[in-house]
XYZ file of C-alpha atoms in Angstrom:
561
model
C -38.723 -2.065 14.100
C -37.122 -4.369 16.651
C -35.696 -7.821 16.101
C -34.237 -10.742 18.002
C -30.607 -11.655 17.443
C -28.192 -14.507 18.093
C -24.850 -14.326 19.847
C -22.377 -12.538 17.580
C -19.433 -14.460 18.999
C -20.551 -18.098 18.801
C -23.876 -17.935 16.949
C -25.896 -19.535 19.751
C -29.493 -18.525 20.445
C -29.340 -19.768 24.058
C -29.162 -17.073 26.702
C -30.154 -15.964 30.192
C -31.520 -12.492 30.980
C -29.115 -10.155 32.786
C -31.242 -6.976 32.928
C -34.713 -6.122 31.665
C -35.662 -2.490 32.194
C -38.304 -1.445 29.712
C -41.947 -0.669 30.135
C -42.056 0.884 26.687
C -41.039 -0.228 23.213
C -37.417 -0.235 22.020
C -38.627 0.883 18.583
C -39.459 4.287 20.105
C -35.734 5.157 20.285
C -34.815 8.568 18.920
C -31.501 9.862 17.485
C -30.782 11.638 20.783
C -30.210 8.242 22.409
C -27.195 7.802 20.120
C -25.354 10.937 21.213
C -22.016 10.102 22.838
C -22.831 12.083 25.961
C -26.383 10.748 26.341
C -26.739 9.064 29.708
C -30.500 8.906 30.200
C -31.521 6.390 32.857
C -34.898 5.854 31.154
C -33.436 3.044 29.107
C -35.787 0.551 27.494
C -33.546 -2.458 27.048
C -33.145 -6.155 27.718
C -29.604 -7.425 28.128
C -28.899 -11.143 27.867
C -25.869 -13.380 28.359
C -24.999 -16.204 25.973
C -24.958 -19.441 27.962
C -22.364 -20.937 25.585
C -19.595 -18.292 25.361
C -20.610 -15.670 27.910
C -21.010 -12.696 25.543
C -23.522 -10.151 26.862
C -25.662 -8.290 24.346
C -28.950 -6.432 23.804
C -31.759 -8.750 22.681
C -34.088 -7.732 21.130
C -32.670 -4.615 19.531
C -33.671 -2.012 16.920
C -33.331 -3.060 13.295
C -30.021 -2.279 11.532
C -31.717 0.290 9.279
C -33.112 2.158 12.275
C -29.760 2.052 14.064
C -27.837 3.401 11.078
C -30.425 6.090 10.378
C -30.326 7.273 13.989
C -26.532 7.508 13.996
C -26.547 9.497 10.749
C -28.996 12.025 12.243
C -27.397 12.263 15.688
C -25.846 15.502 16.994
C -24.049 16.189 20.277
C -23.078 19.762 21.164
C -22.153 18.706 24.728
C -19.425 16.489 23.269
C -17.762 19.592 21.823
C -17.860 21.376 25.183
C -15.615 18.628 26.562
C -13.031 19.011 23.762
C -10.061 19.704 26.060
C -10.647 16.563 28.129
C -11.297 14.386 25.103
C -8.068 15.556 23.506
C -6.161 14.626 26.660
C -7.779 11.172 26.614
C -6.822 10.828 22.951
C -3.212 11.770 23.720
C -3.023 8.965 26.286
C -4.107 6.440 23.657
C -1.613 7.830 21.151
C 1.174 7.719 23.745
C 0.567 3.982 24.167
C 0.359 3.479 20.402
C 3.643 5.326 19.844
C 5.382 2.724 21.996
C 4.366 0.159 19.378
C 4.095 2.243 16.206
C 6.110 5.444 15.940
C 4.051 6.722 13.022
C 2.232 5.527 9.933
C -1.252 5.509 8.493
C -3.967 5.511 11.168
C -7.713 4.879 10.807
C -10.103 5.978 13.555
C -13.407 4.112 13.176
C -16.193 6.117 14.784
C -13.962 9.192 14.887
C -16.764 11.539 16.040
C -15.684 15.201 15.748
C -12.091 14.207 14.939
C -10.234 15.148 18.126
C -8.162 11.941 18.226
C -7.322 12.278 14.529
C -6.256 15.884 14.981
C -3.929 14.877 17.828
C -2.662 11.903 15.809
C -1.723 14.198 12.949
C 0.246 16.388 15.348
C 2.005 13.230 16.557
C 3.168 12.399 13.019
C 0.483 9.985 11.808
C -1.172 10.072 8.395
C -4.839 10.272 9.409
C -8.082 8.748 8.113
C -11.494 8.471 9.753
C -14.889 6.788 9.479
C -17.975 8.395 11.045
C -21.709 7.750 10.578
C -22.953 11.018 12.091
C -23.160 13.655 9.388
C -22.958 16.394 12.020
C -19.728 14.993 13.500
C -18.083 14.294 10.128
C -18.904 17.822 8.911
C -17.426 19.302 12.094
C -14.167 17.384 11.626
C -13.918 18.449 7.996
C -14.979 22.079 8.325
C -13.704 23.047 11.778
C -10.568 20.906 12.074
C -9.733 20.720 8.370
C -9.612 16.913 8.310
C -10.509 16.009 4.729
C -9.748 12.285 4.948
C -12.976 11.340 6.726
C -15.522 9.014 5.149
C -19.059 9.732 6.348
C -20.674 6.313 6.238
C -19.969 2.637 6.923
C -16.517 1.023 6.873
C -17.421 -1.191 3.931
C -18.355 1.905 1.915
C -14.923 3.525 2.282
C -13.193 1.184 -0.190
C -9.840 1.091 1.565
C -7.298 -1.334 0.039
C -6.092 -4.382 1.951
C -2.992 -4.121 4.124
C -3.309 -0.336 4.105
C -3.180 0.841 7.732
C -0.505 0.693 10.412
C -2.969 1.472 13.207
C -6.749 1.178 13.550
C -8.549 2.621 16.574
C -12.019 1.787 17.905
C -12.508 4.049 20.910
C -15.937 3.519 22.502
C -17.095 1.954 19.241
C -17.150 -1.854 19.323
C -20.130 -1.863 21.703
C -22.150 0.056 19.085
C -21.416 -2.213 16.119
C -24.187 -4.295 14.592
C -21.674 -7.031 13.736
C -18.471 -6.614 15.794
C -17.096 -10.003 14.763
C -17.508 -9.287 11.057
C -16.085 -5.794 11.468
C -12.969 -7.132 13.200
C -12.421 -9.580 10.324
C -12.611 -6.672 7.884
C -10.232 -4.624 10.050
C -7.722 -7.487 10.066
C -7.655 -7.356 6.268
C -7.115 -3.589 6.262
C -4.178 -3.748 8.679
C -0.626 -4.225 7.484
C 1.030 -7.511 8.588
C 2.638 -5.728 11.562
C -0.324 -3.418 12.156
C -1.926 -2.677 15.541
C -5.550 -2.349 16.627
C -6.580 -0.392 19.722
C -9.987 -1.013 21.300
C -11.500 0.504 24.408
C -15.001 -0.310 25.614
C -17.032 -0.385 28.857
C -16.360 -3.406 31.095
C -19.675 -4.836 32.296
C -17.763 -7.120 34.679
C -16.270 -4.161 36.564
C -17.060 -3.417 40.194
C -18.852 -0.162 39.309
C -21.083 -1.998 36.824
C -21.934 -4.660 39.393
C -22.873 -2.031 41.985
C -25.004 0.156 39.701
C -26.388 -2.736 37.628
C -28.798 -1.461 34.951
C -28.236 2.134 36.098
C -24.529 1.923 35.223
C -23.537 4.546 32.657
C -22.438 1.805 30.261
C -26.005 0.541 29.848
C -27.425 2.528 26.934
C -29.836 2.093 24.054
C -26.911 2.753 21.745
C -24.866 -0.134 23.196
C -25.610 -3.436 21.509
C -22.786 -5.415 23.145
C -21.302 -5.464 26.646
C -17.809 -6.915 26.853
C -15.701 -8.275 29.671
C -11.948 -8.763 29.410
C -12.618 -12.443 28.756
C -15.172 -12.007 25.965
C -13.168 -9.206 24.331
C -10.115 -11.483 24.236
C -12.270 -14.298 22.815
C -13.620 -12.222 19.948
C -10.130 -10.889 19.146
C -8.663 -14.398 19.012
C -11.518 -15.703 16.852
C -11.114 -12.881 14.356
C -7.364 -13.302 13.917
C -5.819 -11.002 16.524
C -3.316 -11.550 19.299
C -3.762 -9.187 22.292
C -0.410 -7.771 23.372
C -1.467 -5.332 26.094
C -4.545 -4.703 28.246
C -5.203 -1.953 30.768
C -7.996 0.139 32.206
C -8.819 3.261 30.234
C -8.972 6.642 31.967
C -11.067 9.584 30.814
C -10.811 13.312 31.407
C -13.830 15.570 31.977
C -14.629 19.007 33.374
C -16.063 19.344 36.878
C -19.214 20.796 35.310
C -19.736 17.689 33.180
C -19.193 15.289 36.089
C -21.489 17.196 38.451
C -24.263 17.316 35.864
C -23.964 13.543 35.461
C -24.674 13.160 39.185
C -28.220 14.304 38.476
C -28.836 10.972 36.716
C -27.886 9.007 39.819
C -28.460 11.022 42.982
C -30.409 14.271 42.813
C -29.676 15.169 46.447
C -25.933 14.840 45.898
C -26.270 16.803 42.659
C -27.956 19.700 44.492
C -25.174 19.749 47.059
C -22.470 19.869 44.372
C -24.290 22.002 41.798
C -22.578 25.195 43.024
C -19.411 23.859 41.396
C -20.975 24.318 37.952
C -21.379 28.060 38.439
C -17.959 29.145 39.649
C -14.419 29.250 38.338
C -13.848 25.566 39.071
C -16.417 24.379 36.523
C -13.881 24.094 33.697
C -11.174 22.350 35.705
C -10.263 18.969 34.219
C -10.325 15.781 36.276
C -8.866 12.468 35.155
C -11.228 9.599 36.007
C -10.365 5.901 36.087
C -13.095 3.821 37.740
C -11.703 0.593 36.327
C -14.868 0.115 34.260
C -13.346 0.696 30.822
C -11.117 -1.902 29.095
C -8.332 -0.823 26.722
C -6.712 -3.524 24.606
C -3.928 -3.403 22.005
C -3.610 -6.314 19.581
C -1.683 -7.358 16.493
C -2.599 -9.652 13.624
C -2.155 -13.326 14.502
C 0.355 -15.174 12.337
C -1.571 -18.357 11.623
C -1.635 -20.666 8.629
C -5.266 -19.872 7.819
C -4.385 -16.189 7.381
C -1.301 -16.847 5.232
C -3.100 -16.468 1.898
C -4.585 -13.191 3.078
C -1.156 -11.843 4.010
C 0.388 -12.954 0.733
C -2.528 -11.513 -1.210
C -1.955 -8.194 0.505
C 1.735 -8.357 -0.340
C 1.039 -9.117 -3.989
C -1.291 -6.124 -4.166
C 1.469 -3.896 -2.850
C 4.073 -5.286 -5.189
C 1.588 -4.874 -8.048
C 2.245 -1.105 -7.924
C -0.410 -0.391 -5.284
C 2.081 1.644 -3.295
C 1.804 5.427 -3.355
C 5.017 6.817 -4.868
C 5.762 10.497 -4.366
C 8.562 12.374 -6.103
C 9.950 15.282 -4.075
C 11.936 18.073 -5.692
C 14.142 20.151 -3.353
C 14.376 23.296 -5.480
C 16.513 26.410 -5.427
C 16.673 28.630 -8.514
C 15.699 25.738 -10.798
C 13.575 27.704 -13.262
C 15.745 26.828 -16.285
C 15.610 23.051 -15.826
C 12.392 22.432 -13.861
C 10.031 21.935 -16.780
C 12.320 19.385 -18.434
C 12.819 17.521 -15.129
C 9.088 17.274 -14.449
C 8.281 16.208 -18.016
C 10.627 13.209 -17.645
C 9.059 11.942 -14.411
C 7.093 8.780 -15.358
C 3.496 9.541 -14.280
C 2.437 5.911 -14.685
C 4.754 5.103 -11.747
C 4.752 8.316 -9.720
C 1.434 9.222 -8.087
C 2.326 12.646 -6.667
C 4.954 15.324 -7.233
C 5.868 17.795 -4.483
C 8.253 20.716 -4.953
C 9.703 22.575 -1.974
C 11.194 25.908 -2.946
C 14.025 27.158 -0.752
C 13.415 30.923 -1.207
C 14.441 31.013 -4.875
C 15.038 34.399 -6.521
C 13.911 33.213 -9.992
C 10.606 31.913 -11.385
C 10.850 28.402 -9.925
C 7.593 28.683 -7.943
C 5.610 30.221 -10.807
C 6.719 27.551 -13.279
C 6.054 24.762 -10.795
C 2.490 25.950 -10.245
C 1.936 26.273 -13.978
C 3.039 22.639 -14.299
C 0.289 21.665 -11.845
C 2.521 20.173 -9.160
C 2.072 20.777 -5.434
C 4.325 23.553 -4.158
C 5.541 24.434 -0.672
C 7.770 27.430 -0.065
C 10.322 28.501 2.528
C 10.245 32.190 3.413
C 13.975 32.024 4.122
C 16.635 29.794 2.615
C 17.076 26.746 4.876
C 19.723 24.918 2.885
C 19.780 21.620 1.016
C 19.233 19.491 4.130
C 16.528 21.783 5.455
C 14.744 21.521 2.123
C 14.870 17.719 2.234
C 13.333 17.721 5.727
C 10.286 19.603 4.436
C 10.127 17.361 1.361
C 9.987 14.146 3.388
C 7.593 15.503 6.007
C 5.127 16.706 3.371
C 5.360 13.455 1.395
C 4.641 11.376 4.503
C 1.742 13.677 5.466
C 0.280 13.104 2.004
C 0.353 9.326 2.486
C 3.432 8.351 0.469
C 4.658 4.759 0.766
C 7.843 5.482 -1.208
C 9.539 8.871 -1.491
C 11.886 9.588 -4.396
C 14.183 12.615 -4.284
C 14.705 14.132 -7.730
C 16.944 17.180 -8.134
C 15.107 19.656 -10.365
C 18.387 20.762 -11.976
C 18.109 17.748 -14.353
C 21.485 16.363 -13.253
C 19.828 13.009 -12.566
C 17.570 11.261 -15.073
C 13.979 10.995 -13.707
C 13.243 8.274 -16.274
C 15.249 5.923 -14.043
C 12.684 6.181 -11.218
C 11.115 2.753 -12.009
C 14.503 1.060 -11.527
C 15.136 3.114 -8.381
C 11.894 2.146 -6.608
C 11.757 -1.492 -7.762
C 13.866 -2.955 -4.884
C 11.615 -1.205 -2.335
C 8.416 -2.397 -4.028
C 9.774 -5.953 -4.059
C 10.676 -5.730 -0.371
C 14.410 -6.124 -1.024
C 15.466 -2.717 0.288
C 14.332 0.213 2.428
C 16.466 2.772 0.615
C 17.882 2.781 -2.926
C 20.556 5.120 -4.241
C 21.338 5.895 -7.843
C 25.077 5.379 -8.248
C 27.140 7.215 -10.847
C 30.131 4.991 -10.067
C 28.700 1.479 -10.532
C 29.409 1.133 -14.231
C 31.997 3.821 -14.636
C 31.479 6.661 -17.074
C 31.293 9.371 -14.408
C 34.218 11.244 -15.953
C 32.765 10.866 -19.451
C 29.480 12.266 -18.103
C 31.268 15.467 -17.126
C 32.152 14.896 -13.474
C 35.290 16.949 -12.665
C 38.369 14.814 -11.985
C 38.971 16.266 -8.511
C 35.374 15.577 -7.549
C 35.542 12.050 -8.976
C 38.688 11.186 -6.979
C 37.385 12.787 -3.761
C 34.170 10.788 -4.174
C 36.131 7.529 -4.388
C 38.324 8.325 -1.334
C 35.427 9.415 0.881
C 33.329 6.435 -0.186
C 36.166 4.051 0.750
C 36.482 5.627 4.218
C 32.702 5.495 4.735
C 32.565 1.825 3.759
C 35.194 1.014 6.393
C 33.458 2.979 9.159
C 29.910 1.882 8.303
C 31.041 -1.702 7.652
C 29.031 -1.916 4.480
C 29.735 -1.625 0.764
C 28.343 1.077 -1.475
C 29.911 2.351 -4.654
C 28.774 5.919 -3.880
C 27.511 7.754 -0.784
C 27.088 11.157 -2.427
C 24.375 10.708 -5.027
C 21.352 12.997 -4.767
C 19.065 10.602 -6.629
C 17.501 8.463 -3.888
C 14.363 6.541 -2.937
C 13.268 5.809 0.632
C 10.442 3.754 2.017
C 8.118 5.835 4.190
C 8.633 3.225 6.895
C 12.359 4.010 7.004
C 11.786 7.760 7.053
C 9.250 7.494 9.864
C 11.673 5.419 11.930
C 14.605 7.827 11.933
C 15.123 11.353 13.301
C 16.051 13.041 10.038
C 14.630 16.273 11.503
C 17.711 16.442 13.763
C 20.128 16.301 10.831
C 22.096 19.155 9.339
C 20.372 21.724 7.129
C 23.355 21.561 4.788
C 24.729 19.026 2.313
C 25.971 16.769 5.109
C 22.337 15.712 5.578
C 22.857 13.029 2.895
C 25.568 11.291 4.927
C 23.759 11.623 8.251
C 20.626 9.952 6.908
C 22.713 7.000 5.676
C 24.151 6.582 9.185
C 20.627 6.655 10.631
C 19.336 4.091 8.166
C 22.194 1.686 8.878
C 21.856 2.116 12.662
C 18.186 1.141 12.376
C 19.161 -1.981 10.398
C 17.425 -0.915 7.208
C 18.797 -2.265 3.948
C 20.322 -0.072 1.233
C 20.687 -1.067 -2.417
C 22.112 0.751 -5.422
C 21.182 0.979 -9.083
C 23.427 2.384 -11.820
C 22.534 5.784 -13.273
C 23.955 8.088 -15.896
C 26.120 11.070 -14.958
C 25.050 14.513 -16.164
C 27.122 17.648 -15.709
C 26.236 20.731 -17.763
C 26.328 24.502 -17.347
C 22.765 24.943 -16.076
C 23.031 22.154 -13.484
C 23.800 23.074 -9.893
C 27.133 21.893 -8.511
C 29.148 22.373 -5.334
C 32.275 24.453 -5.900
C 35.738 23.618 -4.534
C 35.654 25.400 -1.144
C 32.138 24.181 -0.206
C 33.223 20.718 -1.327
C 36.177 20.796 1.084
C 33.837 21.837 3.912
C 31.462 19.077 2.840
C 34.292 16.522 3.060
C 35.219 17.716 6.538
C 31.564 17.470 7.530
C 31.504 13.837 6.404
C 34.558 13.070 8.535
C 32.861 14.745 11.512
C 29.739 12.616 10.965
C 31.845 9.459 10.805
C 33.525 10.410 14.091
C 30.114 10.928 15.745
C 29.036 7.535 14.390
C 32.094 5.846 15.932
C 31.527 7.553 19.291
C 27.818 6.656 19.256
C 28.400 2.992 18.423
C 31.519 2.348 20.523
C 31.155 4.482 23.660
C 28.584 5.413 26.287
C 28.093 8.793 24.579
C 24.947 8.805 22.447
C 23.612 11.291 19.929
C 19.858 11.863 19.724
C 19.808 11.958 15.931
C 21.158 8.395 15.795
C 18.686 6.907 18.278
């Protein structure tokens, strides 16, 4: 049930013994030893240090089958009692991550009960988790409603390459049977600009040196004991470049900390035990003993990883991206079925309709068509509807979001041409233009609207210092990356939203392309009347003025930052 092992970092079998504590047999380990909060001092373990690279690890150790089986069976009710503190610790990690990655798809390996994932979702991330413990995975699914958790091993999840923006291993790498191999697999799962966050006990810390084998970091469940030096070594050898390192702080209740004293000094525990029975027991204390390393790293850009990066890119450009069509709907019952039937399902993976408090049968028809529906209790306006559309699409894991008006004024069959520049990496936003090849008037566009479109577009091109043939099309595709990078939530709830989002995209240096589309005006299609159109034009001029002020003066607007 136990086996000897070589150094995971360099493969050497030469070592010196650091600690040897056991009188018993390591094979007697029970699932309870693998609980996160287990801190039993009766640890039967021998820790050795590789004489070649310096990695410290448990040798011998339980067999992989025993380790996996014990993790699957493990439960830890005490972990749940410390939920408030663990959420605060998770928020600190996410705060650091947000400095590097504003949002995106995040994978938490060893996600336990899902507290970090739950906080990550609140922070705007699209969440996924891996957890061996059936008890913990079930808690995350059933109590927190996190359905994107795989209960099992990373290799069993089947994630595609270049899929995640962020991968987190919080108190995990020390438990892995093969940390080096796992990091190689993680590198493949990360996008080219992805980030990995690792925190783990530091066996070279002052606290560890004082307590030696009685240090809390010495556990049956820990197979590896890293220092800053060896953690950096294994990251470099697996294709990562550390970009930030710090000590990791944790937050616990007074009750939890006092009870832990019993493992180290029973006399001191008796003195402090009164704290566990009064009102102070649930007070939270932030602890940073300097004995926990936290490292952030990105994928190294080296020649030997070039094929891997290009392979990932080819997979994405081979239609591996998730494309979601969003339909901002208001009283679209007459044209909805025809619009949805023309959406190419071989290209579009998901369809989301957001109903803006329609008074007709839009919602009923949409549900009959089998598309996902979200409703506003009160009418929020065209811009407000788009905000919900984009937020829901991103939450559902979209890589590209296509806005299709359900009034059938734009041809959904043109979606493949609309998303192609984004798939090929040539653009971050693509607009369908009714003006590129002419024919707008023949398609039914009123003359006054046609001429106003041309005048406003000319003014916008001058102010934005770019060239588009049309700024006012409602048939658009955005990369999720672009949407996550801008504050579209601060935009207008009205029609002016379409101009504001263009300003945001250009200010963030994203690229816009256009493709020609047909013009459709007919009785059942929605259209802005003359007075609202005048107000819309004035709103565009106001947005252009704000853009000039923001870019040429000390006055800044939050929505453009």
